[in-house]
Amino acid sequence: MFDFDMLGLAPALNDALKRAGFTEPTPIQNQAIPLAMAGHDVMGLAQTGTGKTLAFGLPLIDHLMAQPGKPAPKTAKALILAPTRELTNQIAESLRALTEGTRIRVATVVGGQSINRQITTLGRGTDILVATPGRLIDLMDRGAVDLGAVRHLVLDEADQMLDLGFIHALRKIAPRLGTPRQTMLFSATMSKQMEELSRAYLTDPRKVQVSPPGKAADKISQSVHFVDKPQKPARLREILSRDLDALTLVFARTKHGAEKLMKGLVADGHNAASIHGNKSQGQRDRAIKAFRDGTVTTLVATDVAARGIDIPGVAYVVNYDLPEVPDNYVHRIGRTARAGREGEAIALCTPEEADLLHQIEKLMKVEIPVASGTKPALTGAPGRGAGQPRRRGAKPGAQSRGEKPAGPKRRRPRRRRAA
């Protein structure tokens, strides 16, 4: 199949796709949409930036358009769960563009926004509810939403939901959903936990995988600069100065580090903003909007934004700090080269981060080209290979200091009381 017209979607959806400039489905869309249209549960594995939102969104909207009647107050017909506020808003925005002019309503509930306003919205009922698990449970506990009418469940970026501990929230939400239902699970990576999740919530799923886990988009040009830690700020400014008008996303490891870096860039005359966990939802939304509009050209972010920014114009992704989880590197650089465009991913690596880089290259099965500097030797802790997981119960850094890993505390024997 080479165009959306051949997928059997409703004419109104095909018209919406043409208005939005979509003419040819991506590989994940080409494979997943027919299966979902046929009513199968779907497990989709694809790298970030490959069009997963339309892969589940189009068949979902098509099914809902074929169903008569409006949603009852406080109910939803379909539920999409996503791990972050940014991703939730991004999904809803994409779906609203496709449902414009139809009777299908899309609502969002996320933390950091007025819960009373969300209660009012849910009171009218909605066809598609896009939510973060935590806020949804808050609304369930208040009796503001009844999920018994949900017949379609989508778990987007399910691997990140597991990483963030949302499995406990999912266990509370799932029993409240209607049955029978269609469930679609989409993820960038596959782990043993993901297999267990699919067995628990999907029925005879059809598996679709369009690229190996850990593989970056083909149109991303990658490079790494080896620098000492004090050299990082100057090297970043050098990179930014090459193309001051280009949209550049810079990733820092911590909230404090991201804010400090952003303020330093602004002081040097760069048009920069930041988003991280210490920012309110309003501040984060305004920063992303300014970045999307081009009024801000450098956005400094923590991993809270790694899967929640879908801005086709991002030309560069700079890993100022390498992530401690190798998968996150793939998600970060996937913010560029979106929608068929080309992009560049640049990493700054200190000797202390050599092990992190090794794990990233091992995951991706590639050696990232060196742009400058000399690749340092690995600094794996004694007693285990570089980058290997710590023994259970060990304190971070304990092995490298020659300390014994923390083990279970011994209980002192109780003294017997005299009779």
XYZ file of C-alpha atoms in Angstrom:
419
model
C 0.000 0.000 0.000
C 1.327 3.389 -0.907
C -1.350 5.920 0.003
C -3.993 6.399 2.672
C -6.849 6.036 0.176
C -6.068 2.329 -0.046
C -6.405 1.666 3.710
C -10.208 1.741 3.754
C -10.564 4.795 5.979
C -13.741 6.896 6.020
C -13.823 9.585 3.295
C -13.880 12.348 5.920
C -10.610 11.009 7.356
C -8.973 10.835 3.944
C -10.008 14.450 3.334
C -8.543 15.495 6.716
C -5.269 13.740 5.897
C -4.998 15.551 2.578
C -5.666 18.906 4.255
C -2.909 18.149 6.755
C -0.495 17.250 3.954
C -0.341 13.494 4.635
C -0.358 11.479 1.420
C 1.706 8.355 2.048
C 1.585 6.192 5.192
C 4.792 5.397 7.059
C 5.790 1.722 7.486
C 4.272 1.469 10.982
C 1.038 3.035 9.730
C 0.965 0.821 6.664
C 1.188 -2.327 8.776
C -0.751 -1.388 11.909
C -3.780 0.426 10.462
C -5.278 -2.536 8.519
C -4.893 -4.801 11.571
C -6.512 -2.248 13.875
C -9.285 -1.574 11.339
C -10.041 -5.316 11.401
C -10.511 -5.112 15.178
C -7.341 -6.932 16.276
C -5.361 -6.005 19.343
C -2.083 -4.534 18.105
C 1.397 -4.397 19.601
C 3.450 -1.859 17.629
C 7.212 -1.497 17.975
C 8.829 1.409 16.195
C 11.421 4.073 16.893
C 10.280 7.535 17.862
C 9.278 9.864 15.024
C 7.860 7.149 12.767
C 4.208 8.168 12.945
C 2.817 5.989 15.727
C 0.116 8.533 16.645
C -1.623 8.166 13.284
C -1.034 4.409 13.364
C -3.449 4.091 16.273
C -5.347 7.370 15.864
C -6.723 6.804 12.360
C -8.333 3.385 12.967
C -9.584 4.597 16.338
C -11.351 7.616 14.825
C -12.671 5.482 11.974
C -14.272 3.042 14.437
C -15.831 5.867 16.466
C -17.233 7.608 13.391
C -19.091 4.403 12.546
C -20.721 4.249 15.978
C -24.047 6.088 16.424
C -24.893 8.297 19.358
C -23.123 10.826 21.539
C -21.132 9.858 24.627
C -23.111 10.014 27.858
C -22.108 12.553 30.532
C -18.885 11.680 32.381
C -18.084 8.883 29.930
C -15.585 8.246 27.148
C -15.680 5.759 24.288
C -11.906 5.486 23.881
C -8.987 6.037 26.259
C -5.402 6.847 25.294
C -2.842 6.766 28.107
C 0.518 8.513 27.707
C 3.357 8.982 30.221
C 3.899 12.761 30.021
C 1.843 15.934 29.766
C 3.675 17.025 26.634
C 3.006 13.767 24.830
C -0.646 13.786 25.927
C -1.161 17.277 24.526
C 0.704 16.382 21.341
C -1.508 13.325 20.721
C -4.686 15.321 21.346
C -3.551 18.086 18.993
C -2.883 15.554 16.213
C -6.262 13.868 16.692
C -8.178 17.164 16.778
C -6.683 18.102 13.412
C -8.190 14.892 11.995
C -11.588 15.211 13.681
C -12.178 18.870 12.813
C -15.620 19.245 11.276
C -16.836 15.876 12.601
C -18.885 15.039 15.695
C -15.914 13.296 17.355
C -14.756 15.094 20.492
C -11.264 14.825 21.982
C -10.543 15.772 25.616
C -7.332 15.762 27.652
C -6.641 15.403 31.351
C -3.124 16.017 32.656
C -1.573 17.167 35.890
C -0.572 20.785 36.358
C -3.832 22.147 34.949
C -7.150 23.077 36.578
C -8.834 19.878 37.733
C -12.162 21.713 38.077
C -12.064 22.688 34.410
C -11.296 19.079 33.514
C -14.238 17.895 35.633
C -16.508 20.274 33.716
C -15.196 19.009 30.367
C -15.662 15.373 31.342
C -19.159 16.159 32.598
C -20.235 16.649 28.985
C -18.781 13.304 27.925
C -16.164 12.757 25.214
C -15.435 10.323 22.426
C -11.663 10.169 22.939
C -10.001 10.838 26.288
C -6.218 11.357 26.223
C -4.771 11.243 29.725
C -1.789 10.837 31.981
C -2.444 7.994 34.453
C -1.974 9.991 37.659
C -4.486 12.740 36.913
C -6.965 10.210 35.502
C -6.943 8.300 38.790
C -7.512 11.572 40.674
C -10.609 12.177 38.549
C -11.802 8.587 38.979
C -11.492 8.922 42.758
C -13.624 12.079 42.621
C -16.313 10.326 40.584
C -15.762 12.756 37.697
C -15.364 10.076 35.018
C -16.922 6.687 34.322
C -14.734 4.458 32.160
C -17.259 1.655 31.810
C -18.133 2.706 28.241
C -14.506 2.581 27.014
C -14.208 -0.006 24.244
C -10.830 1.107 22.859
C -7.640 1.408 24.944
C -4.313 2.713 23.636
C -1.085 2.600 25.667
C 1.357 4.944 23.946
C 5.079 4.931 24.791
C 4.292 2.027 27.105
C 7.962 1.392 27.862
C 8.319 4.860 29.357
C 5.160 4.340 31.398
C 6.832 1.291 32.905
C 10.034 3.256 33.539
C 8.053 5.948 35.365
C 6.222 3.450 37.546
C 2.783 3.819 35.973
C 2.166 0.072 35.985
C 0.474 0.454 39.399
C -1.813 3.148 37.988
C -2.660 0.942 35.014
C -3.678 -1.848 37.368
C -6.185 0.537 38.961
C -7.516 1.859 35.647
C -7.870 -1.350 33.613
C -10.556 -3.065 35.755
C -12.793 0.008 35.360
C -12.803 -0.184 31.550
C -15.597 -1.712 29.502
C -15.395 -5.148 27.887
C -14.977 -6.494 25.313
C -12.508 -3.904 24.080
C -9.735 -3.433 21.573
C -6.310 -2.657 23.046
C -3.334 -1.227 21.175
C 0.096 -0.942 22.744
C 2.857 1.112 21.127
C 6.441 1.302 22.279
C 9.919 2.123 21.045
C 11.549 -0.761 22.901
C 10.713 -4.332 23.876
C 11.703 -5.787 27.217
C 10.633 -8.706 29.369
C 8.352 -6.323 31.273
C 6.745 -5.210 28.013
C 6.073 -8.835 27.070
C 4.420 -9.354 30.451
C 2.368 -6.184 29.976
C 1.127 -7.322 26.579
C 0.115 -10.723 27.947
C -1.806 -9.055 30.769
C -3.774 -6.511 28.725
C -3.842 -7.651 25.076
C -5.804 -10.558 23.598
C -4.120 -12.488 20.780
C -2.293 -9.337 19.602
C -0.834 -8.850 16.147
C 2.774 -7.722 16.486
C 4.125 -5.049 14.148
C 7.798 -4.105 14.222
C 9.280 -1.813 11.612
C 12.752 -1.264 13.045
C 14.972 -2.958 15.613
C 14.793 -1.526 19.170
C 17.541 1.023 19.745
C 17.843 2.033 16.105
C 17.783 5.743 15.312
C 16.032 7.202 12.275
C 18.076 6.795 9.102
C 18.119 10.525 8.334
C 19.777 11.513 11.627
C 23.460 12.389 11.277
C 25.230 11.624 14.566
C 28.543 12.798 15.996
C 30.287 13.070 19.346
C 32.748 15.603 20.757
C 35.065 14.358 23.517
C 35.664 17.163 26.005
C 36.557 17.706 29.633
C 33.640 18.819 31.766
C 34.773 22.482 32.091
C 34.906 22.719 28.283
C 31.273 21.767 27.765
C 29.707 25.277 27.931
C 32.168 26.741 25.410
C 31.732 23.796 23.027
C 27.945 24.124 23.204
C 28.104 27.830 22.371
C 30.409 27.030 19.463
C 27.868 24.515 18.120
C 24.960 26.933 18.529
C 26.833 29.771 16.827
C 27.132 27.769 13.591
C 23.438 28.248 12.812
C 21.800 30.775 15.147
C 18.402 30.620 13.424
C 18.069 26.830 13.526
C 15.801 25.190 16.115
C 18.096 23.360 18.523
C 16.983 21.095 21.361
C 19.571 20.696 24.134
C 19.256 17.904 26.697
C 20.599 18.223 30.231
C 20.508 15.512 32.884
C 19.003 17.435 35.814
C 16.394 20.136 36.369
C 18.918 22.387 38.098
C 21.461 21.814 35.344
C 18.941 22.619 32.606
C 17.879 25.871 34.253
C 21.459 26.967 34.929
C 22.464 26.175 31.345
C 19.505 28.088 29.913
C 20.233 31.182 32.007
C 23.868 31.110 30.922
C 22.845 30.956 27.258
C 20.416 33.858 27.686
C 23.126 35.908 29.423
C 25.351 35.290 26.393
C 22.666 36.593 24.034
C 21.152 33.295 22.867
C 17.381 33.097 22.423
C 16.792 30.234 24.860
C 14.100 28.787 27.109
C 13.865 25.676 29.288
C 11.398 22.960 30.240
C 11.786 20.551 33.146
C 9.924 19.168 36.142
C 10.222 22.355 38.217
C 8.341 24.369 35.577
C 4.552 24.688 35.763
C 2.519 23.205 32.943
C 1.735 26.703 31.695
C 5.422 27.603 31.572
C 6.242 24.395 29.721
C 3.431 24.909 27.216
C 4.509 28.499 26.532
C 8.148 27.479 26.067
C 7.235 24.715 23.604
C 4.910 27.047 21.692
C 7.635 29.687 21.424
C 10.067 27.020 20.241
C 7.572 25.727 17.689
C 6.926 29.272 16.427
C 10.645 30.026 16.198
C 10.546 32.930 18.648
C 12.812 30.754 20.826
C 15.532 28.941 18.877
C 17.221 26.972 21.673
C 15.193 24.861 24.074
C 16.990 23.252 27.020
C 15.149 20.234 28.384
C 15.407 17.240 30.671
C 14.100 13.825 29.647
C 10.579 14.902 30.585
C 10.436 16.248 27.015
C 12.247 13.449 25.204
C 9.031 11.885 23.925
C 6.704 14.848 24.139
C 8.015 17.241 21.517
C 6.807 16.724 17.968
C 8.153 19.745 16.103
C 9.169 18.920 12.519
C 11.456 21.953 12.328
C 13.983 20.791 14.955
C 17.295 20.782 13.064
C 19.694 19.828 15.856
C 19.581 17.800 19.050
C 22.524 18.325 21.398
C 23.104 15.869 24.226
C 24.876 18.266 26.590
C 24.751 15.477 29.182
C 24.511 11.863 28.064
C 21.483 10.038 29.500
C 22.023 7.355 32.108
C 19.498 5.084 30.348
C 20.732 4.200 26.826
C 17.191 3.984 25.373
C 16.683 7.636 26.267
C 19.425 8.631 23.837
C 17.381 7.169 20.974
C 14.253 8.971 22.163
C 16.119 12.256 22.540
C 17.675 12.306 19.083
C 14.348 11.197 17.622
C 13.139 14.770 18.181
C 14.940 15.688 14.947
C 14.599 14.232 11.422
C 10.837 14.014 11.866
C 8.251 13.766 9.111
C 10.845 12.686 6.559
C 13.252 15.564 7.207
C 16.963 15.321 7.899
C 18.503 16.220 11.238
C 21.726 16.226 13.212
C 22.409 14.807 16.678
C 25.511 15.998 18.514
C 26.764 14.573 21.804
C 29.250 16.052 24.264
C 31.050 13.298 26.165
C 33.404 13.714 29.119
C 35.774 10.956 30.344
C 33.304 10.303 33.169
C 30.583 9.598 30.597
C 32.606 7.159 28.481
C 30.751 4.167 29.928
C 27.391 5.760 29.112
C 28.486 6.306 25.525
C 29.655 2.689 25.316
C 26.221 1.450 26.420
C 24.485 3.711 23.893
C 26.668 2.433 21.047
C 26.137 -1.149 22.221
C 22.360 -0.671 22.157
C 22.372 0.951 18.727
C 25.005 -1.442 17.341
C 26.907 1.470 15.807
C 29.972 3.507 16.678
C 29.083 7.196 16.715
C 31.536 9.172 14.523
C 34.013 11.331 16.458
C 33.816 15.040 15.562
C 36.621 16.178 17.885
C 38.739 14.995 20.776
C 40.009 11.533 21.658
C 37.773 8.732 22.819
C 38.651 7.995 26.452
C 39.108 4.527 27.902
C 36.162 2.942 29.662
C 36.052 3.476 33.402
C 33.980 0.500 34.479
C 33.934 -0.093 38.208
C 36.172 -2.896 39.552
C 34.515 -6.278 39.756
C 32.091 -5.781 36.864
C 32.183 -4.830 33.214
C 31.815 -1.228 32.119
C 28.227 -0.168 32.109
C 26.980 -3.460 33.601
C 24.131 -3.197 36.101
C 24.995 -2.980 39.786
C 24.415 -5.949 42.026
C 21.029 -5.738 43.644
C 21.205 -3.746 46.846
C 24.494 -2.039 46.015
C 24.828 1.658 46.645
C 25.602 3.795 43.588
C 29.354 4.167 43.377
C 29.978 1.781 46.271
C 32.054 -0.656 44.217
C 34.298 2.079 42.831
C 35.069 3.277 46.361
C 35.969 -0.224 47.502
C 32.911 -0.425 49.749
C 30.865 -3.539 50.210
C 27.429 -3.469 48.554
C 24.613 -2.866 50.958
C 22.906 -6.075 51.958
C 19.956 -6.931 54.163
C 20.359 -5.732 57.737
C 20.913 -8.394 60.346
C 18.367 -8.539 63.077
C 19.588 -8.707 66.632
C 18.292 -11.769 68.456
C 15.575 -10.941 70.945
C 16.278 -11.532 74.602
C 13.956 -13.933 76.316
C 11.936 -12.496 79.119
C 12.020 -14.250 82.383
C 8.796 -16.078 83.137
